[in-house]
CSV table of C-alpha atoms in Angstrom, one decimal:
chain,number,residue,atom,x,y,z
P,1,MET,CA,40.3,143.5,-79.8
P,2,THR,CA,43.1,141.5,-81.3
P,3,THR,CA,41.7,138.5,-83.2
P,4,TYR,CA,43.5,135.2,-83.8
P,5,GLN,CA,43.4,132.0,-85.9
P,6,PHE,CA,45.3,128.8,-86.4
P,7,ILE,CA,47.0,127.4,-89.5
P,8,SER,CA,49.0,124.2,-90.0
P,9,ALA,CA,50.9,125.4,-93.1
P,10,LEU,CA,52.4,128.8,-94.0
P,11,SER,CA,50.6,128.6,-97.4
P,12,GLN,CA,47.4,129.2,-95.5
P,13,ALA,CA,48.6,132.6,-94.1
P,14,GLU,CA,47.2,135.8,-95.4
P,15,PRO,CA,49.7,137.8,-97.5
P,16,GLU,CA,51.6,140.8,-96.2
P,17,GLY,CA,51.9,139.6,-92.7
P,18,HIS,CA,55.0,139.6,-90.4
P,19,LEU,CA,56.4,136.1,-90.1
P,20,ILE,CA,58.2,135.3,-86.8
P,21,ALA,CA,59.7,131.8,-86.6
P,22,ARG,CA,62.4,129.7,-85.2
P,23,ALA,CA,65.5,129.4,-87.4
P,24,SER,CA,64.9,125.7,-87.5
P,25,CYS,CA,61.2,125.9,-88.5
P,26,SER,CA,60.6,123.1,-91.0
P,27,GLN,CA,57.8,125.0,-92.7
P,28,LEU,CA,60.0,127.8,-94.1
P,29,PRO,CA,60.4,127.9,-97.9
P,30,ASP,CA,63.8,126.8,-99.2
P,31,THR,CA,65.0,130.0,-100.7
P,32,ALA,CA,68.5,131.6,-100.9
P,33,LEU,CA,67.4,134.4,-98.7
P,34,LEU,CA,66.0,132.1,-96.0
P,35,ARG,CA,69.0,129.8,-96.2
P,36,GLU,CA,71.2,132.8,-95.5
P,37,MET,CA,69.0,134.0,-92.7
P,38,ARG,CA,69.0,130.5,-91.1
P,39,ASP,CA,72.8,130.5,-91.1
P,40,ALA,CA,72.9,133.6,-89.0
P,41,LYS,CA,73.8,132.9,-85.4
P,42,ASN,CA,71.8,135.9,-84.1
P,43,VAL,CA,68.4,137.4,-85.0
P,44,ALA,CA,67.8,137.6,-88.8
P,45,ASP,CA,65.3,140.2,-89.9
P,46,THR,CA,64.3,141.5,-93.3
P,47,ARG,CA,61.6,143.6,-95.0
P,48,PHE,CA,63.0,143.1,-98.5
P,49,GLY,CA,62.6,140.2,-100.8
P,50,CYS,CA,60.4,138.3,-98.5
P,51,ALA,CA,57.1,138.1,-100.4
P,52,PRO,CA,54.4,137.0,-99.8
P,53,PHE,CA,55.3,138.3,-96.3
P,54,ALA,CA,55.8,142.0,-95.4
P,55,ARG,CA,58.6,141.0,-93.0
P,56,ILE,CA,60.4,137.9,-91.9
P,57,THR,CA,62.1,137.5,-88.5
P,58,LEU,CA,64.0,134.3,-87.7
P,59,LEU,CA,65.0,133.9,-84.1
P,60,PRO,CA,67.6,131.5,-82.7
P,61,ASP,CA,66.1,128.4,-81.1
P,62,ALA,CA,67.8,129.3,-77.8
P,63,LEU,CA,65.5,132.3,-77.4
P,64,TRP,CA,62.4,130.1,-77.6
P,65,GLN,CA,63.9,127.6,-75.1
P,66,ASP,CA,64.6,130.2,-72.4
P,67,ASN,CA,62.1,129.2,-69.7
P,68,SER,CA,61.8,132.7,-68.4
P,69,GLY,CA,60.8,134.0,-71.8
P,70,GLU,CA,62.5,137.3,-71.0
P,71,SER,CA,65.1,137.0,-73.8
P,72,LEU,CA,62.4,136.3,-76.4
P,73,LEU,CA,60.3,139.3,-75.3
P,74,ALA,CA,63.4,141.6,-75.1
P,75,THR,CA,64.0,140.7,-78.8
P,76,LEU,CA,60.4,141.1,-79.9
P,77,ARG,CA,59.7,144.5,-78.2
P,78,PRO,CA,61.8,146.6,-80.7
P,79,LEU,CA,60.1,144.8,-83.6
P,80,PHE,CA,56.6,145.9,-82.3
P,81,SER,CA,57.6,149.5,-81.6
P,82,ALA,CA,57.0,150.1,-85.3
P,83,PRO,CA,55.1,147.1,-86.7
P,84,ALA,CA,55.4,146.3,-90.4
P,85,SER,CA,52.0,144.7,-90.6
P,86,GLU,CA,48.7,144.4,-88.7
P,87,ASN,CA,49.0,140.7,-88.9
P,88,VAL,CA,51.7,138.6,-87.3
P,89,ILE,CA,52.3,135.0,-88.2
P,90,ILE,CA,54.1,133.3,-85.4
P,91,ASP,CA,55.5,129.7,-85.2
P,92,VAL,CA,54.2,128.1,-81.9
P,93,THR,CA,54.9,124.5,-82.8
P,94,HIS,CA,57.8,124.1,-80.3
P,95,VAL,CA,57.3,126.6,-77.4
P,96,ASP,CA,57.4,126.0,-73.7
P,97,ASP,CA,54.0,126.6,-72.0
P,98,THR,CA,55.3,129.4,-69.8
P,99,VAL,CA,57.1,131.1,-72.6
P,100,LEU,CA,54.0,130.8,-74.8
P,101,ALA,CA,51.8,132.3,-72.1
P,102,LYS,CA,54.2,135.3,-71.8
P,103,LEU,CA,54.5,135.7,-75.5
P,104,LEU,CA,50.7,135.7,-76.0
P,105,ARG,CA,50.1,138.2,-73.2
P,106,PHE,CA,52.8,140.4,-74.8
P,107,LEU,CA,51.1,140.2,-78.2
P,108,PHE,CA,47.6,140.8,-76.9
P,109,ASN,CA,48.8,143.7,-74.8
P,110,GLN,CA,49.8,145.5,-78.0
P,111,ALA,CA,46.1,146.5,-78.1
P,112,HIS,CA,46.9,149.3,-75.6
P,113,ARG,CA,49.0,152.4,-76.3
P,114,LEU,CA,49.3,155.6,-74.4
P,115,SER,CA,47.9,157.4,-77.4
P,116,ASP,CA,44.6,155.6,-76.8
P,117,LEU,CA,44.1,157.9,-73.9
P,118,GLN,CA,43.7,160.7,-76.5
P,119,LEU,CA,45.7,163.2,-74.6
P,120,LYS,CA,48.3,163.6,-77.3
P,121,LYS,CA,48.1,164.1,-81.1
P,122,SER,CA,48.9,160.8,-82.8
P,123,ASP,CA,49.1,159.3,-86.2
P,124,ALA,CA,45.7,157.6,-86.7
P,125,THR,CA,47.2,155.8,-89.7
P,126,ALA,CA,50.0,154.1,-87.7
P,127,ILE,CA,50.1,150.4,-88.0
P,128,ARG,CA,49.3,148.4,-85.0
P,129,LEU,CA,48.9,144.6,-84.4
P,130,ARG,CA,45.3,143.5,-84.9
P,131,HIS,CA,45.5,139.8,-85.8
P,132,ILE,CA,47.6,136.9,-84.7
P,133,THR,CA,48.0,133.8,-87.0
P,134,ALA,CA,49.4,130.9,-85.1
P,135,LEU,CA,51.3,128.2,-87.0
P,136,CYS,CA,50.9,124.9,-85.2
P,137,LEU,CA,50.6,121.2,-85.8
P,138,PRO,CA,47.1,119.9,-86.3
P,139,GLU,CA,47.2,117.9,-83.2
P,140,GLN,CA,48.1,121.0,-81.1
P,141,GLN,CA,45.2,123.2,-82.2
P,142,GLU,CA,42.6,122.0,-79.6
P,143,ARG,CA,44.9,122.6,-76.7
P,144,LEU,CA,46.2,125.9,-78.1
P,145,GLU,CA,42.7,127.2,-78.6
P,146,SER,CA,42.2,127.0,-74.8
P,147,VAL,CA,45.6,128.6,-74.1
P,148,PHE,CA,44.9,131.5,-76.5
P,149,PHE,CA,41.4,132.1,-75.0
P,150,GLN,CA,42.8,132.1,-71.5
P,151,GLN,CA,45.7,134.4,-72.2
P,152,GLN,CA,43.6,136.8,-74.2
P,153,ALA,CA,41.2,137.1,-71.3
P,154,ILE,CA,44.1,137.7,-68.9
P,155,ALA,CA,45.6,140.3,-71.3
P,156,ASN,CA,42.2,142.1,-71.6
P,157,GLY,CA,42.1,142.4,-67.8
P,158,MET,CA,45.7,143.7,-67.9
P,159,ILE,CA,44.8,146.3,-70.5
P,160,ALA,CA,41.8,147.6,-68.6
P,161,ALA,CA,44.1,147.9,-65.5
P,162,ARG,CA,46.8,149.6,-67.5
P,163,ARG,CA,44.5,152.1,-69.1
P,164,LEU,CA,43.1,153.1,-65.8
P,165,SER,CA,46.6,153.3,-64.2
P,166,ASP,CA,48.1,155.3,-67.0
P,167,MET,CA,45.4,158.0,-66.8
P,168,PRO,CA,46.6,161.2,-65.2
P,169,SER,CA,45.6,161.6,-61.6
P,170,ASP,CA,43.7,164.9,-62.2
P,171,ARG,CA,41.2,162.8,-64.1
P,172,CYS,CA,41.7,159.5,-62.4
P,173,THR,CA,40.1,160.4,-59.0
P,174,PRO,CA,38.6,157.9,-56.6
P,175,GLN,CA,35.1,158.6,-58.1
P,176,PHE,CA,36.5,158.2,-61.6
P,177,VAL,CA,37.8,154.8,-60.7
P,178,VAL,CA,34.4,153.8,-59.4
P,179,GLU,CA,32.6,155.0,-62.5
P,180,GLU,CA,35.0,153.4,-64.9
P,181,SER,CA,34.9,150.1,-63.0
P,182,GLN,CA,31.1,150.3,-63.1
P,183,ARG,CA,31.1,150.9,-66.8
P,184,LEU,CA,33.4,148.0,-67.6
P,185,CYS,CA,31.7,145.6,-65.2
P,186,ALA,CA,28.3,146.4,-66.7
P,187,ALA,CA,29.3,144.3,-69.7
P,188,PHE,CA,29.2,141.1,-67.5
P,189,PRO,CA,26.0,140.1,-65.8
P,190,SER,CA,28.1,138.0,-63.3
P,191,LEU,CA,29.7,141.2,-61.9
P,192,ARG,CA,28.0,143.7,-59.6
P,193,CYS,CA,29.5,146.8,-57.9
P,194,GLU,CA,28.9,148.0,-54.4
P,195,VAL,CA,30.2,151.5,-53.4
P,196,LEU,CA,30.8,153.3,-50.1
P,197,ASP,CA,31.0,157.1,-50.4
P,198,GLU,CA,32.8,159.2,-47.8
P,199,GLN,CA,29.8,159.4,-45.5
P,200,GLN,CA,29.3,155.6,-45.5
P,201,ILE,CA,33.1,155.1,-45.0
P,202,ILE,CA,32.7,157.1,-41.7
P,203,GLU,CA,29.5,155.4,-40.7
P,204,GLN,CA,31.0,151.9,-41.2
P,205,GLY,CA,34.0,152.9,-39.1
P,206,LEU,CA,36.7,152.8,-41.7
P,207,GLY,CA,38.7,155.5,-39.9
P,208,LEU,CA,42.0,154.7,-41.5
P,209,LEU,CA,40.7,155.1,-45.1
P,210,HIS,CA,38.9,158.2,-44.0
P,211,ALA,CA,42.1,159.6,-42.4
P,212,VAL,CA,44.0,159.2,-45.6
P,213,GLY,CA,41.4,160.6,-47.9
P,214,LYS,CA,40.0,163.5,-45.9
P,215,GLY,CA,42.7,166.0,-46.9
P,216,ALA,CA,41.8,165.9,-50.6
P,217,THR,CA,39.1,167.7,-52.4
P,218,CYS,CA,38.3,164.4,-54.2
P,219,PRO,CA,36.8,162.3,-51.4
P,220,PRO,CA,37.7,158.6,-50.7
P,221,ARG,CA,35.7,155.6,-51.9
P,222,LEU,CA,35.5,151.9,-51.2
P,223,LEU,CA,34.5,149.8,-54.2
P,224,ALA,CA,33.6,146.1,-53.9
P,225,ILE,CA,33.2,144.2,-57.1
P,226,HIS,CA,31.4,140.9,-56.6
P,227,TYR,CA,31.7,138.0,-59.1
P,228,ASP,CA,29.2,135.2,-58.7
P,229,GLY,CA,30.2,132.4,-61.1
P,230,ILE,CA,28.2,130.0,-58.9
P,231,LYS,CA,25.5,130.6,-56.3
P,232,ASP,CA,27.2,129.0,-53.3
P,233,GLY,CA,30.7,128.1,-52.2
P,234,PRO,CA,33.7,129.8,-50.6
P,235,VAL,CA,34.5,133.4,-51.5
P,236,ARG,CA,38.0,134.2,-52.6
P,237,CYS,CA,38.9,137.9,-51.8
P,238,TYR,CA,41.4,140.4,-53.3
P,239,VAL,CA,42.1,143.8,-51.9
P,240,GLY,CA,43.9,146.5,-53.9
P,241,LYS,CA,45.6,149.7,-52.7
P,242,GLY,CA,44.1,152.6,-54.7
P,243,ILE,CA,45.9,155.8,-53.9
P,244,THR,CA,45.0,157.8,-57.0
P,245,PHE,CA,47.8,160.2,-56.2
P,246,ASP,CA,50.3,160.2,-53.4
P,247,THR,CA,51.9,163.5,-52.4
P,248,GLY,CA,53.1,162.0,-49.2
P,249,GLY,CA,50.7,164.2,-47.3
P,250,LEU,CA,52.3,166.5,-44.8
P,251,TRP,CA,55.3,164.2,-45.0
P,252,LEU,CA,55.7,165.7,-48.5
P,253,LYS,CA,57.7,163.8,-51.1
P,254,ASP,CA,60.2,165.6,-53.3
P,255,GLY,CA,59.4,166.3,-56.9
P,256,ALA,CA,61.3,163.3,-58.3
P,257,GLY,CA,59.7,160.9,-55.8
P,258,MET,CA,56.2,162.3,-56.7
P,259,TYR,CA,56.5,162.0,-60.5
P,260,THR,CA,55.1,158.5,-60.9
P,261,MET,CA,52.7,158.6,-58.0
P,262,LYS,CA,49.7,158.5,-60.2
P,263,TYR,CA,50.6,154.8,-60.3
P,264,ASP,CA,50.1,154.4,-56.6
P,265,MET,CA,46.6,152.9,-57.5
P,266,CYS,CA,47.9,150.0,-59.6
P,267,GLY,CA,47.0,147.5,-56.9
P,268,ALA,CA,43.3,148.6,-57.1
P,269,ALA,CA,43.4,148.8,-60.9
P,270,ASN,CA,44.8,145.3,-61.1
P,271,VAL,CA,42.0,144.0,-58.8
P,272,MET,CA,39.5,145.5,-61.2
P,273,GLY,CA,41.2,144.0,-64.2
P,274,LEU,CA,41.3,140.6,-62.4
P,275,MET,CA,37.6,140.7,-61.9
P,276,LEU,CA,37.0,141.4,-65.6
P,277,THR,CA,39.2,138.5,-66.5
P,278,LEU,CA,37.4,136.1,-64.2
P,279,ALA,CA,34.1,137.2,-65.7
P,280,GLU,CA,35.4,136.8,-69.3
P,281,LEU,CA,36.7,133.3,-68.4
P,282,ASN,CA,33.3,132.5,-66.8
P,283,LEU,CA,34.9,130.6,-64.0
P,284,PRO,CA,32.6,128.6,-61.6
P,285,VAL,CA,33.8,130.4,-58.5
P,286,ARG,CA,32.8,133.3,-56.1
P,287,VAL,CA,35.1,136.2,-55.8
P,288,MET,CA,35.1,139.7,-54.2
P,289,GLY,CA,37.5,142.4,-55.3
P,290,VAL,CA,37.8,145.4,-53.0
P,291,LEU,CA,39.4,148.7,-54.1
P,292,ALA,CA,40.4,151.1,-51.3
P,293,LEU,CA,40.4,154.5,-53.1
P,294,ALA,CA,41.8,157.8,-51.8
P,295,GLU,CA,44.1,160.6,-52.7
P,296,ASN,CA,46.8,161.4,-50.2
P,297,ALA,CA,46.9,165.2,-50.4
P,298,ILE,CA,48.0,168.1,-48.4
P,299,GLY,CA,45.6,170.7,-47.1
P,300,PRO,CA,43.9,172.0,-44.0
P,301,ASP,CA,42.1,168.7,-43.3
P,302,ALA,CA,45.1,166.4,-44.1
P,303,MET,CA,46.1,163.8,-41.5
P,304,GLN,CA,49.0,164.9,-39.3
P,305,PRO,CA,51.9,163.0,-38.0
P,306,GLY,CA,50.9,161.8,-34.5
P,307,THR,CA,47.2,161.4,-35.5
P,308,VAL,CA,45.6,158.2,-34.0
P,309,ALA,CA,42.9,156.7,-36.2
P,310,ARG,CA,40.6,153.7,-35.6
P,311,ALA,CA,40.0,151.0,-38.2
P,312,CYS,CA,36.7,149.2,-38.7
P,313,ASN,CA,37.9,146.3,-36.6
P,314,GLY,CA,38.4,148.6,-33.6
P,315,MET,CA,42.2,148.7,-33.7
P,316,THR,CA,43.9,152.0,-33.4
P,317,VAL,CA,46.9,153.1,-35.4
P,318,GLU,CA,49.3,156.0,-34.7
P,319,ILE,CA,50.1,157.7,-38.0
P,320,ASN,CA,53.7,158.7,-37.4
P,321,ASN,CA,54.4,159.0,-41.2
P,322,THR,CA,51.7,160.4,-43.5
P,323,ASP,CA,53.6,159.0,-46.5
P,324,ALA,CA,52.9,155.4,-45.2
P,325,GLU,CA,49.3,155.8,-46.2
P,326,GLY,CA,48.9,152.7,-48.4
P,327,ARG,CA,49.0,150.3,-45.5
P,328,LEU,CA,46.3,152.3,-43.7
P,329,VAL,CA,43.8,152.0,-46.5
P,330,LEU,CA,44.7,148.4,-47.0
P,331,ALA,CA,44.3,147.6,-43.3
P,332,ASP,CA,40.8,149.0,-43.2
P,333,ALA,CA,39.9,147.3,-46.5
P,334,ILE,CA,41.2,143.9,-45.3
P,335,ALA,CA,39.3,144.2,-42.1
P,336,TRP,CA,36.1,145.3,-43.9
P,337,THR,CA,36.5,142.3,-46.3
P,338,SER,CA,36.9,139.8,-43.5
P,339,GLN,CA,33.8,141.2,-41.8
P,340,ARG,CA,31.8,140.8,-45.1
P,341,HIS,CA,33.1,137.2,-45.5
P,342,PRO,CA,34.3,135.8,-42.2
P,343,GLN,CA,34.7,132.4,-43.8
P,344,ALA,CA,36.6,133.7,-46.8
P,345,HIS,CA,38.7,131.1,-48.6
P,346,TYR,CA,41.6,133.5,-48.5
P,347,ILE,CA,42.3,137.2,-48.7
P,348,ILE,CA,45.2,138.5,-50.9
P,349,ASP,CA,46.1,142.1,-51.0
P,350,ILE,CA,48.0,143.8,-53.8
P,351,ALA,CA,49.8,147.1,-53.4
P,352,THR,CA,52.5,149.4,-54.7
P,353,LEU,CA,53.5,149.6,-51.0
P,354,THR,CA,57.2,150.2,-50.4
P,355,GLY,CA,60.2,151.4,-52.4
P,356,ALA,CA,62.2,149.1,-50.1
P,357,VAL,CA,60.9,146.0,-51.9
P,358,VAL,CA,62.4,147.3,-55.1
P,359,LYS,CA,65.8,147.7,-53.4
P,360,ALA,CA,65.4,144.1,-52.1
P,361,LEU,CA,64.0,142.3,-55.2
P,362,GLY,CA,64.4,144.7,-58.2
P,363,TYR,CA,61.8,145.1,-60.9
P,364,GLU,CA,61.1,141.5,-62.0
P,365,LEU,CA,59.9,139.9,-58.7
P,366,SER,CA,56.9,140.9,-56.6
P,367,GLY,CA,57.4,140.6,-52.8
P,368,LEU,CA,55.3,138.0,-51.1
P,369,MET,CA,54.6,138.1,-47.3
P,370,THR,CA,52.4,135.6,-45.5
P,371,GLN,CA,52.3,133.3,-42.5
P,372,ASP,CA,50.2,130.7,-44.3
P,373,GLU,CA,52.6,128.2,-45.8
P,374,ARG,CA,50.1,126.6,-48.1
P,375,LEU,CA,49.2,130.0,-49.6
P,376,ARG,CA,52.9,130.8,-49.9
P,377,ASP,CA,53.7,127.6,-51.7
P,378,HIS,CA,50.7,127.9,-54.1
P,379,LEU,CA,51.5,131.5,-55.0
P,380,THR,CA,55.1,130.8,-55.5
P,381,ARG,CA,54.3,127.8,-57.8
P,382,ALA,CA,51.7,129.9,-59.7
P,383,GLY,CA,54.3,132.6,-60.2
P,384,ILE,CA,56.8,130.2,-61.8
P,385,LYS,CA,54.1,128.6,-64.0
P,386,SER,CA,52.7,131.9,-65.2
P,387,GLY,CA,56.1,133.7,-65.6
P,388,ASP,CA,54.8,136.3,-63.2
P,389,GLU,CA,57.0,135.4,-60.2
P,390,VAL,CA,57.1,136.3,-56.5
P,391,TRP,CA,59.8,136.0,-53.8
P,392,SER,CA,59.0,135.5,-50.2
P,393,LEU,CA,60.2,137.9,-47.4
P,394,PRO,CA,60.0,137.0,-43.7
P,395,LEU,CA,56.9,137.7,-41.6
P,396,ASP,CA,56.9,136.7,-38.0
P,397,ALA,CA,56.8,138.0,-34.4
P,398,ARG,CA,60.4,139.3,-34.7
P,399,LEU,CA,58.9,142.3,-36.4
P,400,LYS,CA,56.6,143.1,-33.5
P,401,LYS,CA,58.7,146.0,-32.2
P,402,GLN,CA,58.5,147.6,-35.7
P,403,THR,CA,54.9,148.5,-35.2
P,404,GLU,CA,54.7,149.2,-31.4
P,405,SER,CA,53.2,152.5,-30.3
P,406,ALA,CA,53.1,154.1,-26.9
P,407,ILE,CA,49.7,155.7,-27.6
P,408,ALA,CA,47.9,153.3,-29.9
P,409,ASP,CA,47.6,149.6,-30.7
P,410,LEU,CA,50.0,150.0,-33.6
P,411,CYS,CA,52.1,152.6,-35.4
P,412,ASN,CA,52.2,152.7,-39.2
P,413,THR,CA,56.0,152.9,-39.7
P,414,PRO,CA,59.1,151.7,-37.7
P,415,THR,CA,61.1,154.5,-36.2
P,416,ASN,CA,64.3,152.7,-37.0
P,417,ASN,CA,63.7,152.7,-40.8
P,418,ALA,CA,64.5,148.9,-40.9
P,419,ALA,CA,62.7,146.0,-42.6
P,420,ILE,CA,60.3,148.5,-44.2
P,421,SER,CA,58.5,146.0,-46.5
P,422,ALA,CA,58.1,143.3,-43.9
P,423,SER,CA,57.1,145.7,-41.2
P,424,ALA,CA,54.3,147.0,-43.4
P,425,ALA,CA,53.1,143.5,-43.9
P,426,TRP,CA,53.3,142.8,-40.1
P,427,LEU,CA,51.0,145.8,-39.6
P,428,LEU,CA,48.5,144.4,-42.2
P,429,HIS,CA,48.4,141.0,-40.7
P,430,HIS,CA,46.6,142.4,-37.6
P,431,PHE,CA,43.6,143.2,-39.7
P,432,CYS,CA,42.9,139.8,-41.1
P,433,PRO,CA,41.5,137.3,-38.6
P,434,PRO,CA,43.8,134.3,-38.1
P,435,GLN,CA,41.3,131.8,-39.4
P,436,ILE,CA,41.4,133.4,-42.9
P,437,PRO,CA,44.5,132.6,-44.9
P,438,TRP,CA,46.0,135.9,-46.0
P,439,ALA,CA,48.9,137.1,-48.2
P,440,HIS,CA,50.4,140.4,-49.1
P,441,LEU,CA,51.9,141.2,-52.5
P,442,ASP,CA,54.1,144.2,-52.7
P,443,ILE,CA,54.2,145.1,-56.4
P,444,SER,CA,56.2,148.3,-56.2
P,445,GLY,CA,58.8,146.9,-58.6
P,446,THR,CA,56.5,145.0,-61.0
P,447,ALA,CA,53.5,147.2,-61.4
P,448,LEU,CA,55.3,149.3,-63.9
P,449,TRP,CA,57.2,148.5,-67.1
P,450,ARG,CA,60.3,150.7,-67.4
P,451,GLU,CA,61.9,151.4,-70.7
P,452,SER,CA,64.0,154.2,-72.1
P,453,GLY,CA,63.7,156.2,-68.9
P,454,ARG,CA,59.9,156.1,-68.9
P,455,SER,CA,57.4,154.1,-66.9
P,456,VAL,CA,54.0,152.7,-67.9
P,457,ALA,CA,51.6,150.3,-66.1
P,458,SER,CA,52.4,146.6,-66.6
P,459,GLY,CA,49.2,144.9,-65.5
P,460,ARG,CA,51.1,142.6,-63.2
P,461,PRO,CA,50.3,140.6,-61.1
P,462,ILE,CA,47.1,139.7,-62.9
P,463,PRO,CA,48.7,136.6,-64.7
P,464,LEU,CA,50.0,135.3,-61.3
P,465,LEU,CA,46.6,135.7,-59.6
P,466,VAL,CA,44.7,134.0,-62.4
P,467,GLU,CA,47.1,131.1,-62.5
P,468,HIS,CA,46.9,130.8,-58.7
P,469,LEU,CA,43.1,130.9,-58.7
P,470,LEU,CA,42.9,128.2,-61.4
P,471,GLY,CA,45.2,126.0,-59.5
P,472,ASP,CA,43.4,126.6,-56.2
P,473,MET,CA,40.1,125.6,-57.9
P,474,GLN,CA,41.6,122.3,-59.1
P,475,LYS,CA,43.0,121.5,-55.6
P,476,GLY,CA,39.5,122.2,-54.1
């Protein structure tokens, strides 16, 4: 785990660290080198002549004042691809709260590398960030201690989710996700796990989850993680799509479309990571996280186009596209969750559901669909405050024709190939009783971090969900 400490003067910093500061930082020594670096209009960086530091990087003030924080992080990422020191000394005296939160999550997330999966030979002596020294004013320290603690807990949940998501799907099966979640949750007495195996899934009527998972040699699972930070009170619920690999089923994807499909379980992984964060923060709240886990495979038992399956709430769905499986497992999991907690404070589902949302919103915004205006407003505000933003897409009865079926209550995809993301959400809303506020987050664009033609899990939208939960607790 990355450790951290606070100092009020650079003279208190351990030697051989990497100093990152604003060009206008008043604490910088008055040397010829630093005067020259301060005069630079762009980023100034050196590893030479900067004792007692191993490296000094001065960043223009404008980067620290960008409310999105993206410019600052874009500048820092190359610096941390090959760190000069295990210790970074960073000037946090004049940083916007949202920018600081994103900065800290970025730094704490350096604790995870793909090499940690131990699937590739790597240099065990390579330098990696292990300690953060924060330069702040004495009067800032008490507030910053709370900020650092919270953001590290969020980052720890993100790292757990990222590690699980990055694991190849031949290892990361539904049962593997269950066992790994149980192992991680065992560290927190406030967390307990409840598992439905394939037989219990059938017995409890989760026909949609069963339909998706029955074609695979690795059977489906439903995992509920319960967090009891208090004994009584409303239960907040999160449901995650956990397709551990998506071939498209008999509606087979092409090779390029299948390459990143091990990440089709990021929604479930992020729900698991969220639960770990809440336990680490020790929040006085009751929460249930539900992971709907299945592999969408081809085979003799795979669901066929035209199959009609029945969900646990009794509704039937015509499966006219086997590659629209995520909404099927989510629908059953949402209905099952609402039956377990008919008075749930809210249900929020998280899923890498549609490529269409990426075409609409790109890679920085998660799609938000809900008919509950209060929930929409609170999630939108939480996204802005956390720097993990959402954007609303419409969801109303004008989408009704998109899910009509002649043979079943609903069909899982519109035959006209229009409004794909919103149509999926319209299907899902049938499985949450109207008295429970419900929202759907399509994270197809944001669940992955894309750089240099490669994709890795991002851990989003855990920051958004924690910020929303904290705000919701305050509102009562």
